[in-house]
Amino acid sequence: MRALIVFLVFLTACNMAGPGFRGATSARAEAGGSQFLLRYADGMVEVTRTSREFLPRFPVIAERAAEAILAQTGCESRWFVGDPAMMIAGLSCNGSRAPAKPRKRRSYVCDVTGGYLSRKRGVGELQMDCRRG
């Protein structure tokens, strides 16, 4: 039962707005057979693909997202960052400049070097060796 509750909590987080887009205006849009949830804030749009697609490629999905954004806002997309599931686009409206791309976040690569996990008790301890990736 506890595992089901944890699963449902994680499932509800799948559609949450990312940093900088909480409380932003949102709209649903469709283009080229893909469905999107668009959230607008400060000249940028967070695009979340809500349709299932087999092996989506970033350039194809970004092109469809650009069409959906243009149809919803009348603004042109100048850049995209992210992946086929969730991306951020910079908008140019009425000839204005698009905002600068967000700085790349630091990522870490970790190797598990030891420890244990107990399914029965639902606890564990892992030893990890992490470095910047």
PDB file of C-alpha atoms in Angstrom:
ATOM      1  CA  MET A   1       0.000   0.000   0.000  1.00  0.00           C
ATOM      2  CA  ARG A   2       2.833   2.369   0.874  1.00  0.00           C
ATOM      3  CA  ALA A   3       4.454   1.765  -2.519  1.00  0.00           C
ATOM      4  CA  LEU A   4       1.189   2.651  -4.271  1.00  0.00           C
ATOM      5  CA  ILE A   5       0.969   5.968  -2.404  1.00  0.00           C
ATOM      6  CA  VAL A   6       4.589   6.820  -3.270  1.00  0.00           C
ATOM      7  CA  PHE A   7       3.935   5.925  -6.916  1.00  0.00           C
ATOM      8  CA  LEU A   8       0.853   8.164  -7.042  1.00  0.00           C
ATOM      9  CA  VAL A   9       2.775  11.073  -5.507  1.00  0.00           C
ATOM     10  CA  PHE A  10       5.491  10.752  -8.171  1.00  0.00           C
ATOM     11  CA  LEU A  11       2.858  10.437 -10.892  1.00  0.00           C
ATOM     12  CA  THR A  12       1.192  13.692  -9.860  1.00  0.00           C
ATOM     13  CA  ALA A  13       4.554  15.478 -10.090  1.00  0.00           C
ATOM     14  CA  CYS A  14       4.928  14.618 -13.786  1.00  0.00           C
ATOM     15  CA  ASN A  15       2.902  17.638 -14.859  1.00  0.00           C
ATOM     16  CA  MET A  16       4.328  20.216 -12.443  1.00  0.00           C
ATOM     17  CA  ALA A  17       5.752  23.453 -13.738  1.00  0.00           C
ATOM     18  CA  GLY A  18       9.504  23.814 -13.710  1.00  0.00           C
ATOM     19  CA  PRO A  19      11.464  26.509 -11.882  1.00  0.00           C
ATOM     20  CA  GLY A  20      10.426  29.964 -13.052  1.00  0.00           C
ATOM     21  CA  PHE A  21       7.107  28.741 -14.481  1.00  0.00           C
ATOM     22  CA  ARG A  22       5.079  28.016 -11.331  1.00  0.00           C
ATOM     23  CA  GLY A  23       1.878  30.018 -11.422  1.00  0.00           C
ATOM     24  CA  ALA A  24       2.510  31.022 -15.052  1.00  0.00           C
ATOM     25  CA  THR A  25      -0.263  31.275 -17.614  1.00  0.00           C
ATOM     26  CA  SER A  26      -0.787  27.899 -19.294  1.00  0.00           C
ATOM     27  CA  ALA A  27      -2.559  26.618 -22.386  1.00  0.00           C
ATOM     28  CA  ARG A  28      -2.904  23.341 -24.249  1.00  0.00           C
ATOM     29  CA  ALA A  29      -1.957  23.194 -27.920  1.00  0.00           C
ATOM     30  CA  GLU A  30      -1.557  20.657 -30.721  1.00  0.00           C
ATOM     31  CA  ALA A  31       0.624  20.650 -33.823  1.00  0.00           C
ATOM     32  CA  GLY A  32       1.665  17.904 -36.230  1.00  0.00           C
ATOM     33  CA  GLY A  33      -0.049  15.212 -34.164  1.00  0.00           C
ATOM     34  CA  SER A  34       1.788  16.155 -30.945  1.00  0.00           C
ATOM     35  CA  GLN A  35       0.007  17.614 -27.941  1.00  0.00           C
ATOM     36  CA  PHE A  36       1.653  20.141 -25.627  1.00  0.00           C
ATOM     37  CA  LEU A  37       1.109  22.013 -22.398  1.00  0.00           C
ATOM     38  CA  LEU A  38       2.572  25.518 -22.747  1.00  0.00           C
ATOM     39  CA  ARG A  39       3.441  27.748 -19.777  1.00  0.00           C
ATOM     40  CA  TYR A  40       4.445  31.379 -20.443  1.00  0.00           C
ATOM     41  CA  ALA A  41       6.724  33.555 -18.293  1.00  0.00           C
ATOM     42  CA  ASP A  42       9.164  36.402 -19.034  1.00  0.00           C
ATOM     43  CA  GLY A  43       9.415  35.922 -22.803  1.00  0.00           C
ATOM     44  CA  MET A  44       9.937  32.178 -22.491  1.00  0.00           C
ATOM     45  CA  VAL A  45       7.662  29.165 -22.807  1.00  0.00           C
ATOM     46  CA  GLU A  46       7.989  25.862 -20.984  1.00  0.00           C
ATOM     47  CA  VAL A  47       6.755  23.208 -23.408  1.00  0.00           C
ATOM     48  CA  THR A  48       5.705  19.844 -21.980  1.00  0.00           C
ATOM     49  CA  ARG A  49       4.774  17.175 -24.530  1.00  0.00           C
ATOM     50  CA  THR A  50       1.672  15.378 -23.263  1.00  0.00           C
ATOM     51  CA  SER A  51       1.165  12.948 -26.143  1.00  0.00           C
ATOM     52  CA  ARG A  52       2.811   9.551 -26.363  1.00  0.00           C
ATOM     53  CA  GLU A  53       5.098   9.038 -29.323  1.00  0.00           C
ATOM     54  CA  PHE A  54       7.416   6.233 -30.318  1.00  0.00           C
ATOM     55  CA  LEU A  55      11.075   7.351 -30.306  1.00  0.00           C
ATOM     56  CA  PRO A  56      10.483  11.096 -30.555  1.00  0.00           C
ATOM     57  CA  ARG A  57      13.404  13.105 -31.947  1.00  0.00           C
ATOM     58  CA  PHE A  58      14.194  16.514 -30.503  1.00  0.00           C
ATOM     59  CA  PRO A  59      14.321  18.454 -33.820  1.00  0.00           C
ATOM     60  CA  VAL A  60      10.938  17.068 -34.928  1.00  0.00           C
ATOM     61  CA  ILE A  61       9.245  17.766 -31.591  1.00  0.00           C
ATOM     62  CA  ALA A  62      10.832  21.247 -31.354  1.00  0.00           C
ATOM     63  CA  GLU A  63       9.493  22.099 -34.820  1.00  0.00           C
ATOM     64  CA  ARG A  64       5.998  20.997 -33.806  1.00  0.00           C
ATOM     65  CA  ALA A  65       6.302  22.933 -30.542  1.00  0.00           C
ATOM     66  CA  ALA A  66       7.304  26.051 -32.500  1.00  0.00           C
ATOM     67  CA  GLU A  67       4.144  25.676 -34.606  1.00  0.00           C
ATOM     68  CA  ALA A  68       2.003  25.280 -31.476  1.00  0.00           C
ATOM     69  CA  ILE A  69       3.638  28.310 -29.828  1.00  0.00           C
ATOM     70  CA  LEU A  70       3.119  30.453 -32.940  1.00  0.00           C
ATOM     71  CA  ALA A  71      -0.547  29.435 -33.129  1.00  0.00           C
ATOM     72  CA  GLN A  72      -1.120  30.179 -29.411  1.00  0.00           C
ATOM     73  CA  THR A  73       0.882  33.403 -28.999  1.00  0.00           C
ATOM     74  CA  GLY A  74       1.662  34.812 -32.435  1.00  0.00           C
ATOM     75  CA  CYS A  75       5.327  34.924 -31.344  1.00  0.00           C
ATOM     76  CA  GLU A  76       8.234  33.195 -33.063  1.00  0.00           C
ATOM     77  CA  SER A  77      10.494  30.745 -31.236  1.00  0.00           C
ATOM     78  CA  ARG A  78      14.167  31.739 -31.485  1.00  0.00           C
ATOM     79  CA  TRP A  79      15.792  28.920 -29.494  1.00  0.00           C
ATOM     80  CA  PHE A  80      14.961  25.667 -27.705  1.00  0.00           C
ATOM     81  CA  VAL A  81      16.752  23.844 -24.884  1.00  0.00           C
ATOM     82  CA  GLY A  82      15.717  20.580 -23.273  1.00  0.00           C
ATOM     83  CA  ASP A  83      14.629  17.197 -24.546  1.00  0.00           C
ATOM     84  CA  PRO A  84      11.638  15.784 -26.481  1.00  0.00           C
ATOM     85  CA  ALA A  85       9.536  15.509 -23.317  1.00  0.00           C
ATOM     86  CA  MET A  86      10.132  18.972 -21.833  1.00  0.00           C
ATOM     87  CA  MET A  87      11.830  21.984 -23.357  1.00  0.00           C
ATOM     88  CA  ILE A  88      12.068  25.725 -22.909  1.00  0.00           C
ATOM     89  CA  ALA A  89      11.740  28.118 -25.840  1.00  0.00           C
ATOM     90  CA  GLY A  90      12.767  31.761 -26.129  1.00  0.00           C
ATOM     91  CA  LEU A  91      10.166  33.959 -27.832  1.00  0.00           C
ATOM     92  CA  SER A  92      10.488  36.923 -30.139  1.00  0.00           C
ATOM     93  CA  CYS A  93       7.224  38.881 -30.167  1.00  0.00           C
ATOM     94  CA  ASN A  94       6.594  41.813 -32.508  1.00  0.00           C
ATOM     95  CA  GLY A  95      10.237  41.914 -33.604  1.00  0.00           C
ATOM     96  CA  SER A  96      11.657  42.099 -30.065  1.00  0.00           C
ATOM     97  CA  ARG A  97      14.745  40.143 -29.064  1.00  0.00           C
ATOM     98  CA  ALA A  98      14.313  36.780 -27.418  1.00  0.00           C
ATOM     99  CA  PRO A  99      15.635  36.480 -23.852  1.00  0.00           C
ATOM    100  CA  ALA A 100      19.037  34.862 -23.374  1.00  0.00           C
ATOM    101  CA  LYS A 101      19.175  31.084 -23.089  1.00  0.00           C
ATOM    102  CA  PRO A 102      19.252  29.807 -19.515  1.00  0.00           C
ATOM    103  CA  ARG A 103      22.698  28.906 -18.278  1.00  0.00           C
ATOM    104  CA  LYS A 104      23.458  25.218 -18.349  1.00  0.00           C
ATOM    105  CA  ARG A 105      22.899  23.567 -15.004  1.00  0.00           C
ATOM    106  CA  ARG A 106      25.662  21.618 -13.406  1.00  0.00           C
ATOM    107  CA  SER A 107      25.138  17.900 -13.610  1.00  0.00           C
ATOM    108  CA  TYR A 108      26.808  15.100 -11.743  1.00  0.00           C
ATOM    109  CA  VAL A 109      27.647  11.546 -12.715  1.00  0.00           C
ATOM    110  CA  CYS A 110      27.629   9.058  -9.865  1.00  0.00           C
ATOM    111  CA  ASP A 111      28.844   5.470  -9.603  1.00  0.00           C
ATOM    112  CA  VAL A 112      27.484   3.201  -6.887  1.00  0.00           C
ATOM    113  CA  THR A 113      30.490   1.734  -5.081  1.00  0.00           C
ATOM    114  CA  GLY A 114      28.743  -0.196  -2.319  1.00  0.00           C
ATOM    115  CA  GLY A 115      25.873  -0.343   0.142  1.00  0.00           C
ATOM    116  CA  TYR A 116      22.602  -2.224   0.388  1.00  0.00           C
ATOM    117  CA  LEU A 117      18.880  -1.894  -0.301  1.00  0.00           C
ATOM    118  CA  SER A 118      16.206  -3.727   1.654  1.00  0.00           C
ATOM    119  CA  ARG A 119      12.928  -4.181  -0.196  1.00  0.00           C
ATOM    120  CA  LYS A 120      11.331  -5.720   2.872  1.00  0.00           C
ATOM    121  CA  ARG A 121      11.976  -2.700   5.097  1.00  0.00           C
ATOM    122  CA  GLY A 122      11.982  -0.128   2.292  1.00  0.00           C
ATOM    123  CA  VAL A 123      15.283   1.372   3.398  1.00  0.00           C
ATOM    124  CA  GLY A 124      18.830   1.255   2.208  1.00  0.00           C
ATOM    125  CA  GLU A 125      22.169   2.926   2.132  1.00  0.00           C
ATOM    126  CA  LEU A 126      24.321   3.437  -0.931  1.00  0.00           C
ATOM    127  CA  GLN A 127      27.902   4.546  -1.179  1.00  0.00           C
ATOM    128  CA  MET A 128      28.483   6.658  -4.254  1.00  0.00           C
ATOM    129  CA  ASP A 129      31.420   8.254  -6.000  1.00  0.00           C
ATOM    130  CA  CYS A 130      30.224  11.432  -7.772  1.00  0.00           C
ATOM    131  CA  ARG A 131      31.939  13.906 -10.093  1.00  0.00           C
ATOM    132  CA  ARG A 132      30.826  16.723 -12.336  1.00  0.00           C
ATOM    133  CA  GLY A 133      29.631  15.473 -15.691  1.00  0.00           C
TER     134      GLY A 133
END
